[in-house]
mmCIF file with all atom_site columns, C-alpha atoms in Angstrom:
data_model
loop_
_atom_site.group_PDB
_atom_site.id
_atom_site.type_symbol
_atom_site.label_atom_id
_atom_site.label_alt_id
_atom_site.label_comp_id
_atom_site.label_asym_id
_atom_site.label_entity_id
_atom_site.label_seq_id
_atom_site.pdbx_PDB_ins_code
_atom_site.Cartn_x
_atom_site.Cartn_y
_atom_site.Cartn_z
_atom_site.occupancy
_atom_site.B_iso_or_equiv
_atom_site.pdbx_formal_charge
_atom_site.auth_seq_id
_atom_site.auth_comp_id
_atom_site.auth_asym_id
_atom_site.auth_atom_id
_atom_site.pdbx_PDB_model_num
ATOM 1   C CA . GLY A 1 1   ? 10.799  81.282  59.545 1.00 0.00 ? 112 GLY A CA 1
ATOM 2   C CA . ALA A 1 2   ? 12.117  82.862  56.385 1.00 0.00 ? 113 ALA A CA 1
ATOM 3   C CA . VAL A 1 3   ? 10.830  86.347  55.685 1.00 0.00 ? 114 VAL A CA 1
ATOM 4   C CA . VAL A 1 4   ? 10.446  88.033  52.337 1.00 0.00 ? 115 VAL A CA 1
ATOM 5   C CA . SER A 1 5   ? 9.599   91.682  52.055 1.00 0.00 ? 116 SER A CA 1
ATOM 6   C CA . GLN A 1 6   ? 8.311   93.725  49.158 1.00 0.00 ? 117 GLN A CA 1
ATOM 7   C CA . HIS A 1 7   ? 8.360   97.432  48.595 1.00 0.00 ? 118 HIS A CA 1
ATOM 8   C CA . PRO A 1 8   ? 6.219   99.313  47.952 1.00 0.00 ? 119 PRO A CA 1
ATOM 9   C CA . SER A 1 9   ? 3.064   97.618  49.159 1.00 0.00 ? 120 SER A CA 1
ATOM 10  C CA . ARG A 1 10  ? 0.886   99.864  47.026 1.00 0.00 ? 121 ARG A CA 1
ATOM 11  C CA . VAL A 1 11  ? 1.681   102.134 44.124 1.00 0.00 ? 122 VAL A CA 1
ATOM 12  C CA . ILE A 1 12  ? -0.417  104.254 41.849 1.00 0.00 ? 123 ILE A CA 1
ATOM 13  C CA . CYS A 1 13  ? 1.185   105.555 38.706 1.00 0.00 ? 124 CYS A CA 1
ATOM 14  C CA . LYS A 1 14  ? 0.164   107.268 35.526 1.00 0.00 ? 125 LYS A CA 1
ATOM 15  C CA . SER A 1 15  ? -0.011  105.488 32.231 1.00 0.00 ? 126 SER A CA 1
ATOM 16  C CA . GLY A 1 16  ? 3.327   105.557 30.440 1.00 0.00 ? 127 GLY A CA 1
ATOM 17  C CA . THR A 1 17  ? 5.499   105.750 33.516 1.00 0.00 ? 128 THR A CA 1
ATOM 18  C CA . SER A 1 18  ? 7.708   103.017 34.967 1.00 0.00 ? 129 SER A CA 1
ATOM 19  C CA . VAL A 1 19  ? 7.435   101.440 38.377 1.00 0.00 ? 130 VAL A CA 1
ATOM 20  C CA . LYS A 1 20  ? 10.043  99.461  40.274 1.00 0.00 ? 131 LYS A CA 1
ATOM 21  C CA . ILE A 1 21  ? 9.122   96.841  42.844 1.00 0.00 ? 132 ILE A CA 1
ATOM 22  C CA . GLU A 1 22  ? 11.711  95.410  45.224 1.00 0.00 ? 133 GLU A CA 1
ATOM 23  C CA . CYS A 1 23  ? 11.743  91.942  46.707 1.00 0.00 ? 134 CYS A CA 1
ATOM 24  C CA . ARG A 1 24  ? 14.108  91.100  49.547 1.00 0.00 ? 135 ARG A CA 1
ATOM 25  C CA . SER A 1 25  ? 14.806  87.941  51.465 1.00 0.00 ? 136 SER A CA 1
ATOM 26  C CA . LEU A 1 26  ? 15.502  89.247  54.944 1.00 0.00 ? 137 LEU A CA 1
ATOM 27  C CA . ASP A 1 27  ? 17.081  86.364  56.805 1.00 0.00 ? 138 ASP A CA 1
ATOM 28  C CA . PHE A 1 28  ? 18.277  83.971  54.152 1.00 0.00 ? 139 PHE A CA 1
ATOM 29  C CA . GLN A 1 29  ? 20.026  83.998  50.833 1.00 0.00 ? 140 GLN A CA 1
ATOM 30  C CA . ALA A 1 30  ? 17.945  83.100  47.829 1.00 0.00 ? 141 ALA A CA 1
ATOM 31  C CA . THR A 1 31  ? 19.664  82.129  44.636 1.00 0.00 ? 142 THR A CA 1
ATOM 32  C CA . THR A 1 32  ? 16.292  82.018  42.965 1.00 0.00 ? 143 THR A CA 1
ATOM 33  C CA . MET A 1 33  ? 13.382  84.390  43.244 1.00 0.00 ? 144 MET A CA 1
ATOM 34  C CA . PHE A 1 34  ? 10.102  84.275  41.428 1.00 0.00 ? 145 PHE A CA 1
ATOM 35  C CA . TRP A 1 35  ? 7.700   86.946  40.261 1.00 0.00 ? 146 TRP A CA 1
ATOM 36  C CA . TYR A 1 36  ? 3.988   86.270  40.051 1.00 0.00 ? 147 TYR A CA 1
ATOM 37  C CA . ARG A 1 37  ? 1.026   88.291  38.980 1.00 0.00 ? 148 ARG A CA 1
ATOM 38  C CA . GLN A 1 38  ? -2.433  87.821  40.397 1.00 0.00 ? 149 GLN A CA 1
ATOM 39  C CA . PHE A 1 39  ? -5.638  89.314  39.045 1.00 0.00 ? 150 PHE A CA 1
ATOM 40  C CA . PRO A 1 40  ? -8.669  89.683  41.315 1.00 0.00 ? 151 PRO A CA 1
ATOM 41  C CA . LYS A 1 41  ? -10.154 86.377  42.433 1.00 0.00 ? 152 LYS A CA 1
ATOM 42  C CA . GLN A 1 42  ? -7.658  84.451  40.351 1.00 0.00 ? 153 GLN A CA 1
ATOM 43  C CA . SER A 1 43  ? -4.660  82.334  41.133 1.00 0.00 ? 154 SER A CA 1
ATOM 44  C CA . LEU A 1 44  ? -1.031  83.303  40.902 1.00 0.00 ? 155 LEU A CA 1
ATOM 45  C CA . MET A 1 45  ? 0.525   83.194  37.475 1.00 0.00 ? 156 MET A CA 1
ATOM 46  C CA . LEU A 1 46  ? 4.258   82.863  37.273 1.00 0.00 ? 157 LEU A CA 1
ATOM 47  C CA . MET A 1 47  ? 5.807   85.651  35.245 1.00 0.00 ? 158 MET A CA 1
ATOM 48  C CA . ALA A 1 48  ? 9.500   84.918  35.522 1.00 0.00 ? 159 ALA A CA 1
ATOM 49  C CA . THR A 1 49  ? 12.195  83.124  37.426 1.00 0.00 ? 160 THR A CA 1
ATOM 50  C CA . SER A 1 50  ? 15.062  85.274  38.578 1.00 0.00 ? 161 SER A CA 1
ATOM 51  C CA . ASN A 1 51  ? 18.483  83.808  39.290 1.00 0.00 ? 162 ASN A CA 1
ATOM 52  C CA . GLU A 1 52  ? 21.181  85.816  40.990 1.00 0.00 ? 163 GLU A CA 1
ATOM 53  C CA . GLY A 1 53  ? 23.768  87.041  38.561 1.00 0.00 ? 164 GLY A CA 1
ATOM 54  C CA . SER A 1 54  ? 22.044  85.855  35.412 1.00 0.00 ? 165 SER A CA 1
ATOM 55  C CA . LYS A 1 55  ? 19.210  86.801  33.136 1.00 0.00 ? 166 LYS A CA 1
ATOM 56  C CA . ALA A 1 56  ? 15.699  86.031  34.215 1.00 0.00 ? 167 ALA A CA 1
ATOM 57  C CA . THR A 1 57  ? 13.694  83.291  32.564 1.00 0.00 ? 168 THR A CA 1
ATOM 58  C CA . TYR A 1 58  ? 10.313  84.535  31.435 1.00 0.00 ? 169 TYR A CA 1
ATOM 59  C CA . GLU A 1 59  ? 7.177   82.496  31.057 1.00 0.00 ? 170 GLU A CA 1
ATOM 60  C CA . GLN A 1 60  ? 5.467   82.313  27.716 1.00 0.00 ? 171 GLN A CA 1
ATOM 61  C CA . GLY A 1 61  ? 3.480   85.424  26.958 1.00 0.00 ? 172 GLY A CA 1
ATOM 62  C CA . VAL A 1 62  ? 5.360   87.660  29.384 1.00 0.00 ? 173 VAL A CA 1
ATOM 63  C CA . GLU A 1 63  ? 7.210   90.490  27.645 1.00 0.00 ? 174 GLU A CA 1
ATOM 64  C CA . LYS A 1 64  ? 10.751  90.667  28.951 1.00 0.00 ? 175 LYS A CA 1
ATOM 65  C CA . ASP A 1 65  ? 11.227  94.206  27.677 1.00 0.00 ? 176 ASP A CA 1
ATOM 66  C CA . LYS A 1 66  ? 8.166   95.367  29.551 1.00 0.00 ? 177 LYS A CA 1
ATOM 67  C CA . PHE A 1 67  ? 8.833   93.546  32.805 1.00 0.00 ? 178 PHE A CA 1
ATOM 68  C CA . LEU A 1 68  ? 12.504  94.063  33.564 1.00 0.00 ? 179 LEU A CA 1
ATOM 69  C CA . ILE A 1 69  ? 13.914  91.843  36.259 1.00 0.00 ? 180 ILE A CA 1
ATOM 70  C CA . ASN A 1 70  ? 17.224  92.349  37.986 1.00 0.00 ? 181 ASN A CA 1
ATOM 71  C CA . HIS A 1 71  ? 18.616  89.988  40.607 1.00 0.00 ? 182 HIS A CA 1
ATOM 72  C CA . ALA A 1 72  ? 21.710  91.823  41.707 1.00 0.00 ? 183 ALA A CA 1
ATOM 73  C CA . SER A 1 73  ? 22.358  90.016  44.959 1.00 0.00 ? 184 SER A CA 1
ATOM 74  C CA . LEU A 1 74  ? 21.344  86.922  46.864 1.00 0.00 ? 185 LEU A CA 1
ATOM 75  C CA . THR A 1 75  ? 18.807  88.916  48.830 1.00 0.00 ? 186 THR A CA 1
ATOM 76  C CA . LEU A 1 76  ? 17.367  91.354  46.321 1.00 0.00 ? 187 LEU A CA 1
ATOM 77  C CA . SER A 1 77  ? 15.417  91.095  43.098 1.00 0.00 ? 188 SER A CA 1
ATOM 78  C CA . THR A 1 78  ? 13.622  93.956  41.399 1.00 0.00 ? 189 THR A CA 1
ATOM 79  C CA . LEU A 1 79  ? 10.788  94.023  38.908 1.00 0.00 ? 190 LEU A CA 1
ATOM 80  C CA . THR A 1 80  ? 10.361  97.145  36.806 1.00 0.00 ? 191 THR A CA 1
ATOM 81  C CA . VAL A 1 81  ? 7.135   97.582  34.912 1.00 0.00 ? 192 VAL A CA 1
ATOM 82  C CA . THR A 1 82  ? 8.059   99.866  32.046 1.00 0.00 ? 193 THR A CA 1
ATOM 83  C CA . SER A 1 83  ? 5.631   102.138 30.217 1.00 0.00 ? 194 SER A CA 1
ATOM 84  C CA . ALA A 1 84  ? 2.825   100.928 32.414 1.00 0.00 ? 195 ALA A CA 1
ATOM 85  C CA . HIS A 1 85  ? -0.714  100.746 31.091 1.00 0.00 ? 196 HIS A CA 1
ATOM 86  C CA . PRO A 1 86  ? -4.015  100.278 32.923 1.00 0.00 ? 197 PRO A CA 1
ATOM 87  C CA . GLU A 1 87  ? -4.079  96.602  31.942 1.00 0.00 ? 198 GLU A CA 1
ATOM 88  C CA . ASP A 1 88  ? -0.874  96.152  33.949 1.00 0.00 ? 199 ASP A CA 1
ATOM 89  C CA . SER A 1 89  ? -2.816  96.965  37.098 1.00 0.00 ? 200 SER A CA 1
ATOM 90  C CA . SER A 1 90  ? -2.549  93.878  39.232 1.00 0.00 ? 201 SER A CA 1
ATOM 91  C CA . PHE A 1 91  ? -1.194  92.369  42.419 1.00 0.00 ? 202 PHE A CA 1
ATOM 92  C CA . TYR A 1 92  ? 2.467   91.461  41.991 1.00 0.00 ? 203 TYR A CA 1
ATOM 93  C CA . ILE A 1 93  ? 3.945   88.926  44.376 1.00 0.00 ? 204 ILE A CA 1
ATOM 94  C CA . CYS A 1 94  ? 7.511   87.757  44.654 1.00 0.00 ? 205 CYS A CA 1
ATOM 95  C CA . SER A 1 95  ? 8.838   84.671  46.333 1.00 0.00 ? 206 SER A CA 1
ATOM 96  C CA . ALA A 1 96  ? 12.226  83.375  47.301 1.00 0.00 ? 207 ALA A CA 1
ATOM 97  C CA . SER A 1 97  ? 13.044  79.726  47.483 1.00 0.00 ? 208 SER A CA 1
ATOM 98  C CA . GLN A 1 98  ? 15.059  77.957  50.106 1.00 0.00 ? 209 GLN A CA 1
ATOM 99  C CA . TYR A 1 99  ? 16.275  74.415  49.784 1.00 0.00 ? 210 TYR A CA 1
ATOM 100 C CA . SER A 1 100 ? 14.765  72.086  52.346 1.00 0.00 ? 211 SER A CA 1
ATOM 101 C CA . GLY A 1 101 ? 15.631  68.655  51.066 1.00 0.00 ? 212 GLY A CA 1
ATOM 102 C CA . THR A 1 102 ? 15.509  65.786  53.479 1.00 0.00 ? 213 THR A CA 1
ATOM 103 C CA . SER A 1 103 ? 15.109  62.049  53.158 1.00 0.00 ? 214 SER A CA 1
ATOM 104 C CA . GLY A 1 104 ? 17.030  62.181  49.901 1.00 0.00 ? 215 GLY A CA 1
ATOM 105 C CA . LEU A 1 105 ? 14.336  64.125  48.088 1.00 0.00 ? 216 LEU A CA 1
ATOM 106 C CA . PRO A 1 106 ? 15.111  67.663  46.942 1.00 0.00 ? 217 PRO A CA 1
ATOM 107 C CA . SER A 1 107 ? 12.493  70.136  47.980 1.00 0.00 ? 218 SER A CA 1
ATOM 108 C CA . TYR A 1 108 ? 12.270  73.857  47.900 1.00 0.00 ? 219 TYR A CA 1
ATOM 109 C CA . GLU A 1 109 ? 10.014  75.876  50.085 1.00 0.00 ? 220 GLU A CA 1
ATOM 110 C CA . GLN A 1 110 ? 8.918   79.138  48.606 1.00 0.00 ? 221 GLN A CA 1
ATOM 111 C CA . TYR A 1 111 ? 8.430   82.078  50.896 1.00 0.00 ? 222 TYR A CA 1
ATOM 112 C CA . PHE A 1 112 ? 6.231   84.804  49.581 1.00 0.00 ? 223 PHE A CA 1
ATOM 113 C CA . GLY A 1 113 ? 6.359   88.523  49.972 1.00 0.00 ? 224 GLY A CA 1
ATOM 114 C CA . PRO A 1 114 ? 3.241   90.431  51.018 1.00 0.00 ? 225 PRO A CA 1
ATOM 115 C CA . GLY A 1 115 ? 2.620   91.611  47.471 1.00 0.00 ? 226 GLY A CA 1
ATOM 116 C CA . THR A 1 116 ? 2.485   94.959  45.717 1.00 0.00 ? 227 THR A CA 1
ATOM 117 C CA . ARG A 1 117 ? -0.790  96.396  44.495 1.00 0.00 ? 228 ARG A CA 1
ATOM 118 C CA . LEU A 1 118 ? -0.125  98.323  41.285 1.00 0.00 ? 229 LEU A CA 1
ATOM 119 C CA . THR A 1 119 ? -2.777  100.634 39.911 1.00 0.00 ? 230 THR A CA 1
ATOM 120 C CA . VAL A 1 120 ? -2.116  102.377 36.622 1.00 0.00 ? 231 VAL A CA 1
ATOM 121 C CA . THR A 1 121 ? -4.387  105.309 35.891 1.00 0.00 ? 232 THR A CA 1
ATOM 122 C CA . SER B 2 1   ? -5.973  72.629  32.158 1.00 0.00 ? 31  SER B CA 1
ATOM 123 C CA . GLN B 2 2   ? -3.296  73.672  34.584 1.00 0.00 ? 32  GLN B CA 1
ATOM 124 C CA . GLN B 2 3   ? -1.401  71.589  37.069 1.00 0.00 ? 33  GLN B CA 1
ATOM 125 C CA . GLY B 2 4   ? -2.905  71.799  40.514 1.00 0.00 ? 34  GLY B CA 1
ATOM 126 C CA . GLU B 2 5   ? -6.630  72.315  40.425 1.00 0.00 ? 35  GLU B CA 1
ATOM 127 C CA . GLU B 2 6   ? -8.514  72.837  43.641 1.00 0.00 ? 36  GLU B CA 1
ATOM 128 C CA . ASP B 2 7   ? -11.977 71.639  44.344 1.00 0.00 ? 37  ASP B CA 1
ATOM 129 C CA . PRO B 2 8   ? -14.355 73.076  45.365 1.00 0.00 ? 38  PRO B CA 1
ATOM 130 C CA . GLN B 2 9   ? -13.772 76.579  44.060 1.00 0.00 ? 39  GLN B CA 1
ATOM 131 C CA . ALA B 2 10  ? -15.778 78.041  46.910 1.00 0.00 ? 40  ALA B CA 1
ATOM 132 C CA . LEU B 2 11  ? -16.800 76.603  50.253 1.00 0.00 ? 41  LEU B CA 1
ATOM 133 C CA . SER B 2 12  ? -18.970 78.111  52.945 1.00 0.00 ? 42  SER B CA 1
ATOM 134 C CA . ILE B 2 13  ? -19.258 76.479  56.378 1.00 0.00 ? 43  ILE B CA 1
ATOM 135 C CA . GLN B 2 14  ? -20.211 77.307  59.933 1.00 0.00 ? 44  GLN B CA 1
ATOM 136 C CA . GLU B 2 15  ? -17.650 77.953  62.603 1.00 0.00 ? 45  GLU B CA 1
ATOM 137 C CA . GLY B 2 16  ? -16.655 74.713  64.312 1.00 0.00 ? 46  GLY B CA 1
ATOM 138 C CA . GLU B 2 17  ? -17.224 72.565  61.242 1.00 0.00 ? 47  GLU B CA 1
ATOM 139 C CA . ASN B 2 18  ? -14.459 70.891  59.293 1.00 0.00 ? 48  ASN B CA 1
ATOM 140 C CA . ALA B 2 19  ? -13.447 72.106  55.863 1.00 0.00 ? 49  ALA B CA 1
ATOM 141 C CA . THR B 2 20  ? -11.985 69.828  53.221 1.00 0.00 ? 50  THR B CA 1
ATOM 142 C CA . MET B 2 21  ? -10.370 71.078  50.052 1.00 0.00 ? 51  MET B CA 1
ATOM 143 C CA . ASN B 2 22  ? -8.970  68.914  47.306 1.00 0.00 ? 52  ASN B CA 1
ATOM 144 C CA . CYS B 2 23  ? -6.233  69.421  44.779 1.00 0.00 ? 53  CYS B CA 1
ATOM 145 C CA . SER B 2 24  ? -5.557  67.394  41.673 1.00 0.00 ? 54  SER B CA 1
ATOM 146 C CA . TYR B 2 25  ? -2.537  67.548  39.444 1.00 0.00 ? 55  TYR B CA 1
ATOM 147 C CA . LYS B 2 26  ? -1.374  65.974  36.240 1.00 0.00 ? 56  LYS B CA 1
ATOM 148 C CA . THR B 2 27  ? 2.347   65.335  36.184 1.00 0.00 ? 57  THR B CA 1
ATOM 149 C CA . SER B 2 28  ? 4.716   63.710  38.649 1.00 0.00 ? 58  SER B CA 1
ATOM 150 C CA . ILE B 2 29  ? 5.896   65.917  41.477 1.00 0.00 ? 59  ILE B CA 1
ATOM 151 C CA . ASN B 2 30  ? 8.588   66.251  44.109 1.00 0.00 ? 60  ASN B CA 1
ATOM 152 C CA . ASN B 2 31  ? 6.291   67.825  46.605 1.00 0.00 ? 61  ASN B CA 1
ATOM 153 C CA . LEU B 2 32  ? 3.035   69.645  47.001 1.00 0.00 ? 62  LEU B CA 1
ATOM 154 C CA . GLN B 2 33  ? 2.488   72.672  49.166 1.00 0.00 ? 63  GLN B CA 1
ATOM 155 C CA . TRP B 2 34  ? -0.584  74.375  50.526 1.00 0.00 ? 64  TRP B CA 1
ATOM 156 C CA . TYR B 2 35  ? -0.819  78.111  51.000 1.00 0.00 ? 65  TYR B CA 1
ATOM 157 C CA . ARG B 2 36  ? -3.364  80.474  52.468 1.00 0.00 ? 66  ARG B CA 1
ATOM 158 C CA . GLN B 2 37  ? -4.052  83.948  51.194 1.00 0.00 ? 67  GLN B CA 1
ATOM 159 C CA . ASN B 2 38  ? -6.170  86.491  52.948 1.00 0.00 ? 68  ASN B CA 1
ATOM 160 C CA . SER B 2 39  ? -7.871  88.977  50.666 1.00 0.00 ? 69  SER B CA 1
ATOM 161 C CA . GLY B 2 40  ? -5.366  91.334  49.095 1.00 0.00 ? 70  GLY B CA 1
ATOM 162 C CA . ARG B 2 41  ? -2.447  89.880  50.999 1.00 0.00 ? 71  ARG B CA 1
ATOM 163 C CA . GLY B 2 42  ? 0.548   87.691  50.302 1.00 0.00 ? 72  GLY B CA 1
ATOM 164 C CA . LEU B 2 43  ? 0.643   83.953  50.667 1.00 0.00 ? 73  LEU B CA 1
ATOM 165 C CA . VAL B 2 44  ? 1.261   82.136  53.904 1.00 0.00 ? 74  VAL B CA 1
ATOM 166 C CA . HIS B 2 45  ? 2.920   78.753  53.681 1.00 0.00 ? 75  HIS B CA 1
ATOM 167 C CA . LEU B 2 46  ? 0.909   76.079  55.484 1.00 0.00 ? 76  LEU B CA 1
ATOM 168 C CA . ILE B 2 47  ? 2.336   72.659  54.806 1.00 0.00 ? 77  ILE B CA 1
ATOM 169 C CA . LEU B 2 48  ? 4.785   70.969  52.463 1.00 0.00 ? 78  LEU B CA 1
ATOM 170 C CA . ILE B 2 49  ? 4.231   67.294  51.783 1.00 0.00 ? 79  ILE B CA 1
ATOM 171 C CA . ARG B 2 50  ? 6.807   65.333  49.838 1.00 0.00 ? 80  ARG B CA 1
ATOM 172 C CA . SER B 2 51  ? 6.017   62.724  47.232 1.00 0.00 ? 81  SER B CA 1
ATOM 173 C CA . ASN B 2 52  ? 7.127   59.917  49.563 1.00 0.00 ? 82  ASN B CA 1
ATOM 174 C CA . GLU B 2 53  ? 4.803   61.073  52.323 1.00 0.00 ? 83  GLU B CA 1
ATOM 175 C CA . ARG B 2 54  ? 1.123   60.241  52.624 1.00 0.00 ? 84  ARG B CA 1
ATOM 176 C CA . GLU B 2 55  ? -0.056  62.459  55.444 1.00 0.00 ? 85  GLU B CA 1
ATOM 177 C CA . LYS B 2 56  ? 1.130   65.417  57.468 1.00 0.00 ? 86  LYS B CA 1
ATOM 178 C CA . HIS B 2 57  ? -0.338  67.347  60.342 1.00 0.00 ? 87  HIS B CA 1
ATOM 179 C CA . SER B 2 58  ? 0.168   70.832  61.597 1.00 0.00 ? 88  SER B CA 1
ATOM 180 C CA . GLY B 2 59  ? -2.128  72.007  64.359 1.00 0.00 ? 89  GLY B CA 1
ATOM 181 C CA . ARG B 2 60  ? -5.668  71.910  63.001 1.00 0.00 ? 90  ARG B CA 1
ATOM 182 C CA . LEU B 2 61  ? -4.431  71.173  59.500 1.00 0.00 ? 91  LEU B CA 1
ATOM 183 C CA . ARG B 2 62  ? -4.160  67.743  57.976 1.00 0.00 ? 92  ARG B CA 1
ATOM 184 C CA . VAL B 2 63  ? -2.830  67.178  54.484 1.00 0.00 ? 93  VAL B CA 1
ATOM 185 C CA . THR B 2 64  ? -2.925  63.932  52.580 1.00 0.00 ? 94  THR B CA 1
ATOM 186 C CA . LEU B 2 65  ? -1.214  63.035  49.353 1.00 0.00 ? 95  LEU B CA 1
ATOM 187 C CA . ASP B 2 66  ? -2.152  60.195  47.029 1.00 0.00 ? 96  ASP B CA 1
ATOM 188 C CA . THR B 2 67  ? 0.404   60.067  44.242 1.00 0.00 ? 97  THR B CA 1
ATOM 189 C CA . SER B 2 68  ? -1.388  57.184  42.535 1.00 0.00 ? 98  SER B CA 1
ATOM 190 C CA . LYS B 2 69  ? -4.439  59.400  42.098 1.00 0.00 ? 99  LYS B CA 1
ATOM 191 C CA . LYS B 2 70  ? -2.386  62.570  41.739 1.00 0.00 ? 100 LYS B CA 1
ATOM 192 C CA . SER B 2 71  ? -4.425  64.285  44.374 1.00 0.00 ? 101 SER B CA 1
ATOM 193 C CA . SER B 2 72  ? -4.074  65.942  47.742 1.00 0.00 ? 102 SER B CA 1
ATOM 194 C CA . SER B 2 73  ? -6.518  67.142  50.334 1.00 0.00 ? 103 SER B CA 1
ATOM 195 C CA . LEU B 2 74  ? -6.348  69.811  52.999 1.00 0.00 ? 104 LEU B CA 1
ATOM 196 C CA . LEU B 2 75  ? -8.544  69.351  56.050 1.00 0.00 ? 105 LEU B CA 1
ATOM 197 C CA . ILE B 2 76  ? -9.075  72.171  58.506 1.00 0.00 ? 106 ILE B CA 1
ATOM 198 C CA . THR B 2 77  ? -10.708 70.925  61.674 1.00 0.00 ? 107 THR B CA 1
ATOM 199 C CA . ALA B 2 78  ? -12.831 72.980  64.049 1.00 0.00 ? 108 ALA B CA 1
ATOM 200 C CA . SER B 2 79  ? -12.810 75.928  61.688 1.00 0.00 ? 109 SER B CA 1
ATOM 201 C CA . ARG B 2 80  ? -12.784 79.499  62.913 1.00 0.00 ? 110 ARG B CA 1
ATOM 202 C CA . ALA B 2 81  ? -13.913 82.725  61.303 1.00 0.00 ? 111 ALA B CA 1
ATOM 203 C CA . ALA B 2 82  ? -10.224 83.658  61.028 1.00 0.00 ? 112 ALA B CA 1
ATOM 204 C CA . ASP B 2 83  ? -9.729  80.715  58.663 1.00 0.00 ? 113 ASP B CA 1
ATOM 205 C CA . THR B 2 84  ? -11.705 82.598  56.030 1.00 0.00 ? 114 THR B CA 1
ATOM 206 C CA . ALA B 2 85  ? -9.289  82.951  53.124 1.00 0.00 ? 115 ALA B CA 1
ATOM 207 C CA . SER B 2 86  ? -8.336  81.481  49.777 1.00 0.00 ? 116 SER B CA 1
ATOM 208 C CA . TYR B 2 87  ? -6.355  78.281  49.850 1.00 0.00 ? 117 TYR B CA 1
ATOM 209 C CA . PHE B 2 88  ? -4.022  77.256  47.055 1.00 0.00 ? 118 PHE B CA 1
ATOM 210 C CA . CYS B 2 89  ? -2.096  74.127  46.338 1.00 0.00 ? 119 CYS B CA 1
ATOM 211 C CA . ALA B 2 90  ? 1.167   74.387  44.469 1.00 0.00 ? 120 ALA B CA 1
ATOM 212 C CA . THR B 2 91  ? 2.992   71.515  42.878 1.00 0.00 ? 121 THR B CA 1
ATOM 213 C CA . ASP B 2 92  ? 6.722   71.285  42.500 1.00 0.00 ? 122 ASP B CA 1
ATOM 214 C CA . ALA B 2 93  ? 7.486   69.313  39.358 1.00 0.00 ? 123 ALA B CA 1
ATOM 215 C CA . SER B 2 94  ? 10.004  66.525  39.690 1.00 0.00 ? 124 SER B CA 1
ATOM 216 C CA . ASN B 2 95  ? 12.618  67.498  37.190 1.00 0.00 ? 125 ASN B CA 1
ATOM 217 C CA . TYR B 2 96  ? 12.634  71.228  37.700 1.00 0.00 ? 126 TYR B CA 1
ATOM 218 C CA . GLY B 2 97  ? 12.717  71.482  41.423 1.00 0.00 ? 127 GLY B CA 1
ATOM 219 C CA . GLN B 2 98  ? 11.761  75.056  41.965 1.00 0.00 ? 128 GLN B CA 1
ATOM 220 C CA . ASN B 2 99  ? 9.016   75.937  39.572 1.00 0.00 ? 129 ASN B CA 1
ATOM 221 C CA . PHE B 2 100 ? 5.716   75.937  41.379 1.00 0.00 ? 130 PHE B CA 1
ATOM 222 C CA . VAL B 2 101 ? 2.434   75.753  39.576 1.00 0.00 ? 131 VAL B CA 1
ATOM 223 C CA . PHE B 2 102 ? -0.567  77.038  41.449 1.00 0.00 ? 132 PHE B CA 1
ATOM 224 C CA . GLY B 2 103 ? -4.106  75.858  41.187 1.00 0.00 ? 133 GLY B CA 1
ATOM 225 C CA . PRO B 2 104 ? -7.024  78.305  40.990 1.00 0.00 ? 134 PRO B CA 1
ATOM 226 C CA . GLY B 2 105 ? -7.656  78.096  44.702 1.00 0.00 ? 135 GLY B CA 1
ATOM 227 C CA . THR B 2 106 ? -10.588 77.438  46.992 1.00 0.00 ? 136 THR B CA 1
ATOM 228 C CA . ARG B 2 107 ? -12.289 80.404  48.622 1.00 0.00 ? 137 ARG B CA 1
ATOM 229 C CA . LEU B 2 108 ? -13.289 79.356  52.110 1.00 0.00 ? 138 LEU B CA 1
ATOM 230 C CA . SER B 2 109 ? -15.818 81.338  54.107 1.00 0.00 ? 139 SER B CA 1
ATOM 231 C CA . VAL B 2 110 ? -16.296 80.404  57.752 1.00 0.00 ? 140 VAL B CA 1
ATOM 232 C CA . LEU B 2 111 ? -19.446 81.932  59.125 1.00 0.00 ? 141 LEU B CA 1
ATOM 233 C CA . PRO B 2 112 ? -19.634 82.830  62.814 1.00 0.00 ? 142 PRO B CA 1
#
């Protein structure tokens, strides 16, 4: 099956610094990748949709200048948390979608990375 | 409330029993997918069921979809301790195609 990797898996940084998280689709090309944030014991909340070669689309309430997304190739998207603060501490998960339409109905399966645990001290 | 709401929020059963989780949603969809997440880990895709399908099986998993009631259920038969995890449904809205909306999840505990 399709594999998505994330790096790093864990990162601890000091308040005010920036952190970059990479998301790669290893065995397929993904024109669209998604970034989610998950707080403890909560569900995934979509932060932004990243399309290769174009600007990301951010969900309401997500600051685009704070969470910089770059989708430079069909297999790589990066999320940079700029000027991180303790409230940015969370589990960040990316996914890459692959078209799987059959029977005339378009469908996309999303394959998720293992997540990145960010702790801002 | 958000699209895709699971019920119950938490479920505790004995090993060998069946576990049933439900998901309700509000708008029309192309498909609905179920995922499993072990604590602190990424999501594992379990099953995708399309809007023109009513039931799908995969091993010990059985998913049903009732578009008239806008609901889906995930049944895990003969549960094992290793099935302990959070289970999420995600709906794929008809006109968008790729934007999943996740429910809050059901935390399943299978006791040995």
